[in-house]
PDB file of C-alpha atoms in Angstrom:
ATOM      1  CA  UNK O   1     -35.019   4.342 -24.477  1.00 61.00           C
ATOM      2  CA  UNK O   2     -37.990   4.579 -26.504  1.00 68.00           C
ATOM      3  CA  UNK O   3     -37.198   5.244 -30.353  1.00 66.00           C
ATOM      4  CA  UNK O   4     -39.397   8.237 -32.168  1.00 70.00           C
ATOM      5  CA  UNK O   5     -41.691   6.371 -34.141  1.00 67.00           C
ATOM      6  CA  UNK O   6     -41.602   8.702 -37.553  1.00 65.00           C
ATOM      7  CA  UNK O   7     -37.775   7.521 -37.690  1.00 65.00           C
ATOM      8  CA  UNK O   8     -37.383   4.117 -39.933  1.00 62.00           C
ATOM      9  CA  UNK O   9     -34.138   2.231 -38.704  1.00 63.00           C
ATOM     10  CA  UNK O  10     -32.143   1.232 -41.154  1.00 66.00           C
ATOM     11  CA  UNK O  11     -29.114  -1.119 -41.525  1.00 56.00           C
ATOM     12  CA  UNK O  12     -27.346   1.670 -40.477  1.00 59.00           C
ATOM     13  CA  UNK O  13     -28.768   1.668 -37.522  1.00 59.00           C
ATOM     14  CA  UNK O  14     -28.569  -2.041 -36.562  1.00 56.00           C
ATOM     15  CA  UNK O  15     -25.581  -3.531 -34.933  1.00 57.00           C
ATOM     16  CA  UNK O  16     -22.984  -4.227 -36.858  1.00 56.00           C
ATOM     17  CA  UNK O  17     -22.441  -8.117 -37.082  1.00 62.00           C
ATOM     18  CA  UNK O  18     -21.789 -10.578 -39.732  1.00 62.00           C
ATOM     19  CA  UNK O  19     -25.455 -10.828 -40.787  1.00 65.00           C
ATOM     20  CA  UNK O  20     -25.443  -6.705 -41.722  1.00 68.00           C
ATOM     21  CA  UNK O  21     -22.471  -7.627 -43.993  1.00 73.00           C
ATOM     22  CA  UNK O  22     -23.348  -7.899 -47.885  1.00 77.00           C
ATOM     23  CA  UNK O  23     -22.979 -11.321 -49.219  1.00 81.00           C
ATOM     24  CA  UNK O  24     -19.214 -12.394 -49.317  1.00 80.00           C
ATOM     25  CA  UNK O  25     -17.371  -9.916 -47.007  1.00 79.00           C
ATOM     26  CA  UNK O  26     -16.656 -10.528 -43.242  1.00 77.00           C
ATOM     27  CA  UNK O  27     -14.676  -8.721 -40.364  1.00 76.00           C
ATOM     28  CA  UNK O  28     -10.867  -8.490 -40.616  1.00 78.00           C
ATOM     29  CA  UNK O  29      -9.431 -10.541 -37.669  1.00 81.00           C
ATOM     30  CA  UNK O  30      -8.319  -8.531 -34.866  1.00 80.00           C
ATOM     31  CA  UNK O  31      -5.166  -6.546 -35.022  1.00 84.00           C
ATOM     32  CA  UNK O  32      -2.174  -7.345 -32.547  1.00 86.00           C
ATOM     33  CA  UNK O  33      -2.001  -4.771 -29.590  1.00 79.00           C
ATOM     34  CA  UNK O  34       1.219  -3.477 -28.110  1.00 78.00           C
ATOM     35  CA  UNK O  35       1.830  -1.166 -25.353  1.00 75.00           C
ATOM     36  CA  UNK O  36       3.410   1.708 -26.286  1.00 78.00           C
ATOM     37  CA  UNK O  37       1.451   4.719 -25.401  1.00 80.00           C
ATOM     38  CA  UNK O  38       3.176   7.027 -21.763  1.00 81.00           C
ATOM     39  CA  UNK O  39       2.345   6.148 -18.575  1.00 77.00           C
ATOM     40  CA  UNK O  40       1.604   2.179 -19.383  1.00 76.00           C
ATOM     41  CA  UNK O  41       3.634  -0.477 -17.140  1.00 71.00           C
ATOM     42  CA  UNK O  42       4.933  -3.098 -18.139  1.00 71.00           C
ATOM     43  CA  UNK O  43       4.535  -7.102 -16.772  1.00 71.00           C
ATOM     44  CA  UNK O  44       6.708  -5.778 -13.725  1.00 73.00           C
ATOM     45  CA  UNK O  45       5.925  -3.147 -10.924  1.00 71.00           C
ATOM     46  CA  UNK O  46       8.862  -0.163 -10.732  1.00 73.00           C
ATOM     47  CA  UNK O  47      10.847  -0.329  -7.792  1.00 76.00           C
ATOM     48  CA  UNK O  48      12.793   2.108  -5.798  1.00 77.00           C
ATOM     49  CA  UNK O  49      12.259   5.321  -3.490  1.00 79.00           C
ATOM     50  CA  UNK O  50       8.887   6.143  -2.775  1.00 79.00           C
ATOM     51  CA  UNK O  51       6.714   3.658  -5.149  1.00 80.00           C
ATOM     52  CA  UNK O  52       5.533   1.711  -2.023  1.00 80.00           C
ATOM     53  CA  UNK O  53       4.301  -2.533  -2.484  1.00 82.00           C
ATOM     54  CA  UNK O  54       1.307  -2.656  -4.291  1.00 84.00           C
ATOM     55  CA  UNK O  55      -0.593  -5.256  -3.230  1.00 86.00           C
ATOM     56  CA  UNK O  56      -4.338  -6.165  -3.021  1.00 88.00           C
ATOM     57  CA  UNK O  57      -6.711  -3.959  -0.976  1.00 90.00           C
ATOM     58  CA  UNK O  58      -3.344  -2.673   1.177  1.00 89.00           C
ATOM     59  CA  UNK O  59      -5.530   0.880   1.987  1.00 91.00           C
ATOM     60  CA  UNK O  60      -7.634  -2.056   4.440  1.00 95.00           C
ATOM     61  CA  UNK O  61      -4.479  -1.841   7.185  1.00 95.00           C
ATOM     62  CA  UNK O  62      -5.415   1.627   7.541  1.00 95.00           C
ATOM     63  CA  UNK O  63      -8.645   0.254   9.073  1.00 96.00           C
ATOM     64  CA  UNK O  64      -6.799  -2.332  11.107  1.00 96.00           C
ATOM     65  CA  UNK O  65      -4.182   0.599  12.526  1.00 96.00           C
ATOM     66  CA  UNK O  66      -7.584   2.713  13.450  1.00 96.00           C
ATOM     67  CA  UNK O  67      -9.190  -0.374  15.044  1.00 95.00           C
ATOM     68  CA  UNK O  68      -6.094  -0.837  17.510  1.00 95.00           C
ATOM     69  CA  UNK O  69      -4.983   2.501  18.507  1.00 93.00           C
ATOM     70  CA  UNK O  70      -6.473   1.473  22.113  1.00 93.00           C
ATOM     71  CA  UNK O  71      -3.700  -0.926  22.188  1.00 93.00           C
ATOM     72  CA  UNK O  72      -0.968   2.168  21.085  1.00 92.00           C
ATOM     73  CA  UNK O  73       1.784   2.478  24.046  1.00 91.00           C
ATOM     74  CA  UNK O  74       2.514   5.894  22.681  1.00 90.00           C
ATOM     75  CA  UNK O  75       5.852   8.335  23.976  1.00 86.00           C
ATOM     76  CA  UNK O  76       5.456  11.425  25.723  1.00 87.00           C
ATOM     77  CA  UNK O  77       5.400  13.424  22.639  1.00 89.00           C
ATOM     78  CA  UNK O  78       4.005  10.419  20.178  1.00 91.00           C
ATOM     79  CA  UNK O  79       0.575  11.195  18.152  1.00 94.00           C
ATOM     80  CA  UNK O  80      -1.652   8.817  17.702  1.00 94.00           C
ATOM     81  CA  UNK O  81      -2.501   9.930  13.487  1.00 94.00           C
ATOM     82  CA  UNK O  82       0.981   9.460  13.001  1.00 94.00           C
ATOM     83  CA  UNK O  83       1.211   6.262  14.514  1.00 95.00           C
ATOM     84  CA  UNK O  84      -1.275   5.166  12.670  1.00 96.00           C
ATOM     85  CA  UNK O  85       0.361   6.207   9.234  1.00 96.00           C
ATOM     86  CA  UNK O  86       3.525   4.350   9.862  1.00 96.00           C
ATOM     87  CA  UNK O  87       1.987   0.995  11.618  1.00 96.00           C
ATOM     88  CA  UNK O  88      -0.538   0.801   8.873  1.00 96.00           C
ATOM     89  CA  UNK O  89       1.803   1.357   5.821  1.00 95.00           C
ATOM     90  CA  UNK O  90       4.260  -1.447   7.378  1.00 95.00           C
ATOM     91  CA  UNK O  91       1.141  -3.547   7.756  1.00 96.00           C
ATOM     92  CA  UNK O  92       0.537  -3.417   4.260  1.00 95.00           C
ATOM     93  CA  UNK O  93       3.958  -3.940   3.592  1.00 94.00           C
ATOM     94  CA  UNK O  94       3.941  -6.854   4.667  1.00 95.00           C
ATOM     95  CA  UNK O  95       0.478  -8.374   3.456  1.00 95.00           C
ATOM     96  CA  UNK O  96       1.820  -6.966  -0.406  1.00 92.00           C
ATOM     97  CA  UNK O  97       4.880  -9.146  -0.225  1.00 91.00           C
ATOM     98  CA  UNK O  98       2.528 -12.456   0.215  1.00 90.00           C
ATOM     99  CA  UNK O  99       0.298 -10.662  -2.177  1.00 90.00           C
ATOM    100  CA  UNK O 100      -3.046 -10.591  -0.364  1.00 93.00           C
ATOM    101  CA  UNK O 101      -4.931  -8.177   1.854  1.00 94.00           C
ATOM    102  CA  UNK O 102      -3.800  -7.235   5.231  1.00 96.00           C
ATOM    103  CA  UNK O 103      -4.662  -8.835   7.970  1.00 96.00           C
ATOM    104  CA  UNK O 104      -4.641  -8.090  11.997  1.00 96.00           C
ATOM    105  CA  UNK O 105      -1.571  -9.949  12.475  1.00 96.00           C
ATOM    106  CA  UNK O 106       0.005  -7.613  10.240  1.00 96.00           C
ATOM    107  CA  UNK O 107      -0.745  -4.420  12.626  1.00 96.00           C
ATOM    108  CA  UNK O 108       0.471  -6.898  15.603  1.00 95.00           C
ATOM    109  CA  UNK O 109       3.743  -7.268  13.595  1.00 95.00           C
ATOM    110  CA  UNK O 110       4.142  -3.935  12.849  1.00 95.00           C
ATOM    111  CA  UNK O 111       3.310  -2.681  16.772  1.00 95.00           C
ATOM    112  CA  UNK O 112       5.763  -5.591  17.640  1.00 94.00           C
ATOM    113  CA  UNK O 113       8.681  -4.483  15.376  1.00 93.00           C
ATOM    114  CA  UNK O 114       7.923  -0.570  16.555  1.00 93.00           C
ATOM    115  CA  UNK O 115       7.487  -1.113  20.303  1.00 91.00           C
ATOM    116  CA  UNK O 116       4.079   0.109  20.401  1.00 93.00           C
ATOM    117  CA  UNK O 117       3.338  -3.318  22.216  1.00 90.00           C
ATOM    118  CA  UNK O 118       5.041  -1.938  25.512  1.00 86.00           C
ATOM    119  CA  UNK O 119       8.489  -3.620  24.385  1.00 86.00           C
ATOM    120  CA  UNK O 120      10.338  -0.573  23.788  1.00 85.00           C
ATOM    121  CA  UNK O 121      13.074   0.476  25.997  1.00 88.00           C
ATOM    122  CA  UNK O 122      13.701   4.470  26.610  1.00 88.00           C
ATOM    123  CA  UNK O 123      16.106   4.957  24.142  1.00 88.00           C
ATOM    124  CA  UNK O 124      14.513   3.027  21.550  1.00 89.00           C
ATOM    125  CA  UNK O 125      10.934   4.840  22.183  1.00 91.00           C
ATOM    126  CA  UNK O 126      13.586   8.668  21.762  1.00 90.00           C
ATOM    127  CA  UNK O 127      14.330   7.780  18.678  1.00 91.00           C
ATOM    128  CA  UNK O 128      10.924   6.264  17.913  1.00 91.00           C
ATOM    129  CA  UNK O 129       9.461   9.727  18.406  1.00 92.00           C
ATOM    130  CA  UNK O 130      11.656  11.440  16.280  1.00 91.00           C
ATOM    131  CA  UNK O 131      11.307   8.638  13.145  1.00 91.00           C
ATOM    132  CA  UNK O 132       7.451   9.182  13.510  1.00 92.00           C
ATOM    133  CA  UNK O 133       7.136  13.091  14.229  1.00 92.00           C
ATOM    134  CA  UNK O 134       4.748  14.514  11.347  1.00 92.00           C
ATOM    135  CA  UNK O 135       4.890  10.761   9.351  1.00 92.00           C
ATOM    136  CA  UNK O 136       1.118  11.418   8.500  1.00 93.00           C
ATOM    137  CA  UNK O 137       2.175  13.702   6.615  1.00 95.00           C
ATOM    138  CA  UNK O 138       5.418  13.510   5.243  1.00 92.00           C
ATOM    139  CA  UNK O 139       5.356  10.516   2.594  1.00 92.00           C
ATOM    140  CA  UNK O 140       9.093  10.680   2.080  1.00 90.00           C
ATOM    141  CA  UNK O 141       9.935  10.303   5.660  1.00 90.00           C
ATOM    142  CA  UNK O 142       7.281   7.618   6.337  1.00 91.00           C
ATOM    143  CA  UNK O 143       8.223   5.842   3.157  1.00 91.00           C
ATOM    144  CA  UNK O 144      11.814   5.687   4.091  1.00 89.00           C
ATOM    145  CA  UNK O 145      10.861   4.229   7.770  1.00 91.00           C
ATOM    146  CA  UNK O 146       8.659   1.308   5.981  1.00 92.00           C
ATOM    147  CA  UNK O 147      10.799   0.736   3.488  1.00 91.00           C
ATOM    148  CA  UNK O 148      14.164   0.382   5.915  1.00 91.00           C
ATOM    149  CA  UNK O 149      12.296  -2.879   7.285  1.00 92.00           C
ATOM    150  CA  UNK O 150      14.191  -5.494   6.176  1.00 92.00           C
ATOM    151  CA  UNK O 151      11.919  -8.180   4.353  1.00 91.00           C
ATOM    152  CA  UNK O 152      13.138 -11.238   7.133  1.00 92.00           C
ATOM    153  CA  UNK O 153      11.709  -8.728   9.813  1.00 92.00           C
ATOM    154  CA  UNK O 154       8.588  -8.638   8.047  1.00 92.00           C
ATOM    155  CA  UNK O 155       7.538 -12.048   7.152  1.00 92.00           C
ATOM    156  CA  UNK O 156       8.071 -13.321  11.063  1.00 92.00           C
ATOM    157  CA  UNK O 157       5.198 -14.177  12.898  1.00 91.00           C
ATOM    158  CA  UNK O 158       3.833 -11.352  15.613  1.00 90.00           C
ATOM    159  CA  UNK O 159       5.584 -12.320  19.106  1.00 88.00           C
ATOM    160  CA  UNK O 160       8.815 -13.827  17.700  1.00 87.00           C
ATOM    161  CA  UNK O 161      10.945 -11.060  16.771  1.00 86.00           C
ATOM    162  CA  UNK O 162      12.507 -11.196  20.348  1.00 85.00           C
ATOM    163  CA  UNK O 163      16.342 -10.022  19.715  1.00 87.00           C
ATOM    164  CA  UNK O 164      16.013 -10.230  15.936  1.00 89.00           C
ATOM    165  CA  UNK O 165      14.339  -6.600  15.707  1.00 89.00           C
ATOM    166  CA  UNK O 166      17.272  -4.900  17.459  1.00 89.00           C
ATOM    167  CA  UNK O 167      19.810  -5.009  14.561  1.00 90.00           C
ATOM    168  CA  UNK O 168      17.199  -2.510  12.471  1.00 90.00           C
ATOM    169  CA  UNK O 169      15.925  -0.482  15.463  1.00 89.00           C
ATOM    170  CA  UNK O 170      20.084   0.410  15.468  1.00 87.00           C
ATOM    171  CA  UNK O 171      20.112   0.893  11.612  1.00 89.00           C
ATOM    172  CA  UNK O 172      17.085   2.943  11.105  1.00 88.00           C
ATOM    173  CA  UNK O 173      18.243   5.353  13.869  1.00 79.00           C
ATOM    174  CA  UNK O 174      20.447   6.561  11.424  1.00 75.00           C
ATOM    175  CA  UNK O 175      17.464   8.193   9.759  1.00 69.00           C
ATOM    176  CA  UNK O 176      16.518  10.140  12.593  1.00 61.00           C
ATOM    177  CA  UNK O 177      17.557  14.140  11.551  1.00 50.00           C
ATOM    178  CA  UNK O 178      19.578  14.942  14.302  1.00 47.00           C
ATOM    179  CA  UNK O 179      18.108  18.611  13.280  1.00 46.00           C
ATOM    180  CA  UNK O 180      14.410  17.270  14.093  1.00 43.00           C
TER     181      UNK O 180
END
């Protein structure tokens, strides 16, 4: 930005470094910081209800969950937004506990572990449709779905949870309002 020209700088004006100190004085050496002020975290994340797995770029699985709706093997009553919620917040569930980005393997888990591959069986995809009613927008009741996945479940590679899946698909119907 051009300067008016009728005002002089001074030493004032200059920056201040050691050469704008008078002869024989210098900067004090930087003062210890501490964290102390509300709302700072310390070297570990909070845990519990609702906080979700940070992890890097996990908002990316929402693209993934988009991307491979086509591939959805939805319930009579399923909707595809809220499908999309709940696949894509298990996705990045599962990228944050490796600690990078999610990947496509991560939505193929998550379809996997959910049935939306086709796997499902009848009673499974009843209760399914219940457990995912309105999760697009209810964060409490998606958040308690993703966070019911055990952390063996999710670190298995997509086409090998087989029989292993079963023992949570009994569990987490237990979170299914029978008022819903």
């Amino acid at each position: 930005m051009p300067t008016d020209p009728f005002v002089s700088p001074g030493l004032d004006d200059r920056p201040r470094q050691q050469q704008n100190l008078p002869a024989g004085m210098a900067y004090p050496p930087a003062r210890a910081w501490r964290g102390g002020r509300p709302g700072e975290l310390g070297a570990e994340q909070p845990h519990g209800s609702l906080f979700g797995d940070p992890g890097p770029n996990v908002g990316y699985a929402y693209t993934l969950a988009e991307r491979a709706k086509s591939r959805f093997r939805l319930g009579a009553h399923e909707h595809a937004h809220d499908v999309v919620a709940v696949v894509a917040e298990i996705a990045g569930r599962r990228a944050a506990t490796v600690g990078r980005a999610p990947v496509v393997r991560d939505v193929d888990l998550a379809l996997e572990l959910l049935g939306y591959d086709g796997s499902a069986d009848a009673s499974w995809v009843e209760q399914r449709t219940r457990l995912v009613h309105e999760a697009a927008h209810a964060y409490a009741r998606r958040r308690a779905l993703v966070d019911s996945v055990p952390t063996e479940l999710l670190r298995m590679q997509p086409g090998s949870l087989g029989a292993a899946v079963e023992p949570w698909r009994t569990e987490v119907a237990s979170l299914v309002d029978p008022s819903s």
